[in-house]
Amino acid sequence: MYLDPFAGLVHQKPYCTESVRFDFGFLVVFDVKKMPYANQPTVTITEMTEDIIKMVLEETDLSVTNAIRRTMISEVPTIAIDWIQILANSTVLFDEFLSQRIGLIPFTSDEVVDRMVNNRDCTCDDFCQDCAVELQLEVKCTDDVTRHVTTADLISSNPKVVAVTSRHKNSEEGYGEEDDLLRKMNALMWEKDILIVKLAKGQELKFRAFARKGIGKEHAKWNPTCGVAFEYDPDNAFRHTLYPIKEEWPKSEYSELREDQYEAPFDPSGKPRKFFMTTESSGALKPENIVLTGLSVLKNKLSNLQTQLSHEIQADVLTI
C-alpha cells in the first residue's frame, strides 16, 4: 500500500501510468522510455504514536527528502504567543526574561491554525478572533509555601488553543497506535506542566498576551517539531561515514547485518534511494499533520515555481 504524499490519498499501487506521473505536486506528461531516471516516490508509515511518526521514503532523491525535512521544520504554521503586556511582576525574573519563556510555550494548533489569518494579512487594526487568541494569567502567592506558576494557570479565550501539557486534562481520548498502558504513561507525563516562574509570599505575576499564527522561518517558537532526522545508509555501504572502531559503532535500528557483521560491503556505484525518516512533534500539531502540511507547502512552492517559470518562458518568446 502506498501513501500519495502530496494528495493525501492511499493507493494500492504507485500513482503512475505509462505517460503521466505525480511528480512532487503537479502532473507531468512524459515518455517513460526517454526518461530512464524517472521515479515514482512512495511513502510507507512504519510507526505512528501521539508524538512520533516514522516512515520510509523510497524511489526519490536525497535533495527531495531533505527539502521535505526542512519544510516541516521551518514552514509548517503553528500558534505561539507573539505579543504580551505584563501588568504586574514582582517576581525575581525581569519582564524580558519572562516574555522569552512565555513565548516559547507550545500551544495546541491542530484545529485552529488552518482557519486563522496571518496577522499581517488581517484587516483588523490590532487583534481579532480571526488572527489571534487571547491568553491571560493572574497569580499571587499568599502562603508561606513557594507557589509554582505554570502553563496550567493560563486562561485561553479559545478552548482549542491551550498549552500542550494541558491537552489531555479535559479528555482521556488519544490517537495513534498506542496501547492503554502507554496512553496512561503519556497522561502522567503531560500532568507535569511547564514551569514559568516561582513566587514567594507576597509576589505576583499578571499579564495579558495574544498568540498568533507563524512559521519556524520567522522564529523558532513556531517550529512544530522537536526534531526531524533521516538516514539512508544504515549499514554504511556507501562509506559516507568513517568508523574509527567498527566493533564499537552502534548499529542502526534499520540495520540488516548479522550480529557478527559491523559494516556492509562497499558499494562504490550505489546512490541513496531509500530514506528512513523520523519526525517528533513538539505537541503543537499531530505528527501526521506536520508531514501532510509540510508536503502540501512544498507542493505549493513547486507549483508556484512551475507557474512563474512558464510565465518567464512565454515572456521570452514574446520578446523574441
Coordinates of C-alpha atoms in Angstrom, one line a residue, residues 28-235:
V28 CA 3.9 15.8 -15.7
V29 CA 3.4 14.2 -19.1
F30 CA 6.4 12.4 -20.3
D31 CA 7.6 9.4 -22.3
V32 CA 8.9 6.8 -19.9
K33 CA 11.3 5.3 -22.4
K34 CA 13.0 8.7 -22.9
M35 CA 13.4 9.3 -19.1
P36 CA 15.4 6.4 -17.6
Y37 CA 15.8 8.3 -14.3
A38 CA 12.1 9.0 -13.7
N39 CA 10.9 7.6 -10.4
Q40 CA 7.6 7.2 -8.5
P41 CA 8.2 8.2 -4.9
T42 CA 6.4 6.2 -2.2
V43 CA 5.9 6.7 1.5
T44 CA 5.4 3.8 3.9
I45 CA 4.4 4.7 7.5
T46 CA 6.1 2.2 9.8
E47 CA 5.1 3.6 13.2
M48 CA 2.9 6.4 14.4
T49 CA 2.2 7.5 18.0
E50 CA 0.9 10.6 19.6
D51 CA 4.2 12.4 19.3
I52 CA 6.3 10.5 16.7
I53 CA 5.9 9.3 13.2
K54 CA 8.4 7.0 11.4
M55 CA 8.2 6.4 7.7
V56 CA 10.2 5.1 4.8
L57 CA 10.6 7.1 1.6
E58 CA 11.6 5.2 -1.5
E59 CA 12.4 5.9 -5.1
T60 CA 13.3 9.5 -4.5
D61 CA 16.4 11.7 -4.2
L62 CA 18.4 12.9 -1.2
S63 CA 17.7 16.5 -2.1
V64 CA 13.9 15.9 -2.1
T65 CA 14.0 14.1 1.2
N66 CA 16.0 17.0 2.8
A67 CA 13.6 19.5 1.2
I68 CA 10.7 17.7 3.0
R69 CA 12.6 17.7 6.3
R70 CA 13.5 21.5 6.1
T71 CA 9.9 22.3 5.1
M72 CA 8.4 20.5 8.1
I73 CA 10.8 22.4 10.4
S74 CA 10.6 25.9 9.0
E75 CA 7.3 26.3 7.0
V76 CA 4.5 24.5 8.8
P77 CA 2.4 27.1 10.6
T78 CA 1.6 26.8 14.3
I79 CA 0.3 29.2 17.0
A80 CA 2.6 30.9 19.6
I81 CA 2.5 33.9 21.9
D82 CA 3.8 36.9 19.9
W83 CA 2.5 39.9 21.9
I84 CA 2.5 40.3 25.7
Q85 CA 1.6 43.1 28.1
I86 CA 2.9 42.4 31.7
L87 CA 0.6 44.3 34.1
A88 CA 2.3 43.2 37.3
N89 CA 5.6 41.5 38.0
S90 CA 7.2 41.3 41.4
T91 CA 8.9 38.0 40.8
V92 CA 12.7 37.5 40.7
L93 CA 12.7 37.5 36.9
F94 CA 12.5 40.7 34.9
D95 CA 9.9 41.3 32.2
E96 CA 12.1 40.5 29.2
F97 CA 13.2 37.1 30.7
L98 CA 9.5 36.2 31.4
S99 CA 8.4 37.2 27.9
Q100 CA 11.0 35.0 26.4
R101 CA 10.0 32.0 28.5
I102 CA 6.3 32.5 27.8
G103 CA 6.8 33.0 24.1
L104 CA 8.4 29.6 23.8
I105 CA 5.5 27.7 25.3
P106 CA 4.0 25.4 22.6
F107 CA 0.2 25.5 22.1
T108 CA -2.2 23.1 20.5
S109 CA -2.9 24.3 17.0
D110 CA -4.4 21.4 15.1
E111 CA -8.0 22.5 15.0
V112 CA -7.4 26.3 14.7
V113 CA -4.3 27.2 12.7
D114 CA -5.7 26.4 9.3
R115 CA -8.6 28.7 9.9
M116 CA -6.6 31.6 11.3
V117 CA -5.4 34.5 9.2
N118 CA -1.8 35.7 9.4
N119 CA -1.7 38.9 11.4
R120 CA -0.1 40.9 8.7
D121 CA -2.8 39.9 6.3
C122 CA -5.7 40.6 8.6
T123 CA -7.9 43.7 8.1
C124 CA -8.3 44.4 11.8
D125 CA -6.4 47.3 13.4
D126 CA -4.9 45.3 16.3
F127 CA -6.2 41.9 17.2
C128 CA -9.3 39.9 16.4
Q129 CA -10.7 36.4 16.6
D130 CA -9.6 35.7 13.1
C131 CA -5.9 36.4 13.6
A132 CA -5.2 36.0 17.4
V133 CA -6.1 34.1 20.5
E134 CA -6.1 36.0 23.8
L135 CA -4.5 34.4 26.9
Q136 CA -4.4 35.8 30.4
L137 CA -2.7 34.9 33.7
E138 CA -3.1 36.3 37.2
V139 CA -1.4 34.6 40.1
K140 CA -0.5 35.9 43.6
C141 CA 1.2 33.9 46.3
T142 CA -0.4 34.4 49.7
D143 CA 1.0 31.4 51.5
D144 CA 4.4 30.7 53.1
V145 CA 4.9 27.9 50.6
T146 CA 6.5 28.7 47.3
R147 CA 3.9 29.0 44.5
H148 CA 4.8 27.5 41.1
V149 CA 3.3 29.4 38.2
T150 CA 2.8 27.0 35.3
T151 CA 1.0 26.7 32.0
A152 CA -2.0 25.4 33.9
D153 CA -2.6 28.9 35.2
L154 CA -3.0 30.3 31.6
I155 CA -6.6 31.1 30.7
S156 CA -7.3 30.9 26.9
S157 CA -10.1 32.6 25.1
N158 CA -10.2 29.6 22.8
P159 CA -10.6 26.2 24.5
K160 CA -8.9 24.6 21.5
V161 CA -5.7 26.6 22.0
V162 CA -4.1 25.5 25.2
A163 CA -0.6 24.6 26.3
V164 CA 0.4 21.2 25.1
T165 CA 0.8 20.0 28.7
S166 CA -3.0 20.7 29.2
R167 CA -4.3 19.0 26.1
H168 CA -5.3 15.7 27.9
K169 CA -6.8 17.2 31.0
N170 CA -10.3 17.5 29.7
S171 CA -10.3 14.3 27.6
E172 CA -8.9 10.8 28.1
E173 CA -9.1 10.0 24.4
G174 CA -5.9 9.7 22.4
Y175 CA -5.0 8.6 18.9
G176 CA -2.3 6.6 17.2
E177 CA -1.3 3.0 17.7
E178 CA -0.8 3.1 21.5
D179 CA -2.0 0.6 24.0
D180 CA -3.7 1.5 27.2
L181 CA -0.6 1.3 29.4
L182 CA 1.4 3.7 27.1
R183 CA -1.5 6.1 27.0
K184 CA -1.7 6.2 30.8
M185 CA 2.1 6.8 30.9
N186 CA 1.7 9.7 28.5
A187 CA -1.2 11.1 30.5
L188 CA 1.0 11.1 33.7
M189 CA 3.9 12.7 31.8
W190 CA 1.7 15.5 30.5
E191 CA 0.5 16.3 34.0
K192 CA 3.8 18.0 34.6
D193 CA 3.0 21.5 33.4
I194 CA 5.7 23.8 32.1
L195 CA 7.1 26.0 34.9
I196 CA 7.1 29.7 34.1
V197 CA 8.3 31.2 37.5
K198 CA 8.2 30.6 41.2
L199 CA 6.6 33.0 43.6
A200 CA 7.4 33.7 47.2
K201 CA 4.8 35.1 49.7
G202 CA 3.6 38.5 48.5
Q203 CA 4.9 38.2 44.9
E204 CA 2.5 38.2 42.0
L205 CA 2.5 37.9 38.2
K206 CA -0.2 39.2 35.9
F207 CA -0.1 39.6 32.1
R208 CA -2.2 39.6 29.0
A209 CA -1.0 38.1 25.8
F210 CA -2.0 37.2 22.2
A211 CA -1.0 34.1 20.3
R212 CA -0.6 34.5 16.5
K213 CA 0.0 32.2 13.6
G214 CA 3.5 31.9 12.3
I215 CA 6.2 29.6 10.9
G216 CA 9.6 28.5 12.2
K217 CA 11.4 30.5 9.5
E218 CA 10.3 33.7 11.3
H219 CA 11.0 32.4 14.9
A220 CA 11.8 29.1 16.5
K221 CA 8.8 29.3 18.8
W222 CA 6.6 28.4 15.7
N223 CA 8.6 25.3 14.9
P224 CA 6.1 22.4 15.3
T225 CA 8.9 19.7 15.7
C226 CA 11.3 18.7 18.4
G227 CA 13.4 17.1 15.7
V228 CA 13.3 15.7 12.2
A229 CA 16.0 13.3 11.1
F230 CA 16.5 10.7 8.4
E231 CA 19.2 8.2 7.4
Y232 CA 19.7 6.5 4.0
D233 CA 22.6 4.0 4.6
P234 CA 22.1 2.2 7.9
D235 CA 24.9 -0.3 7.1

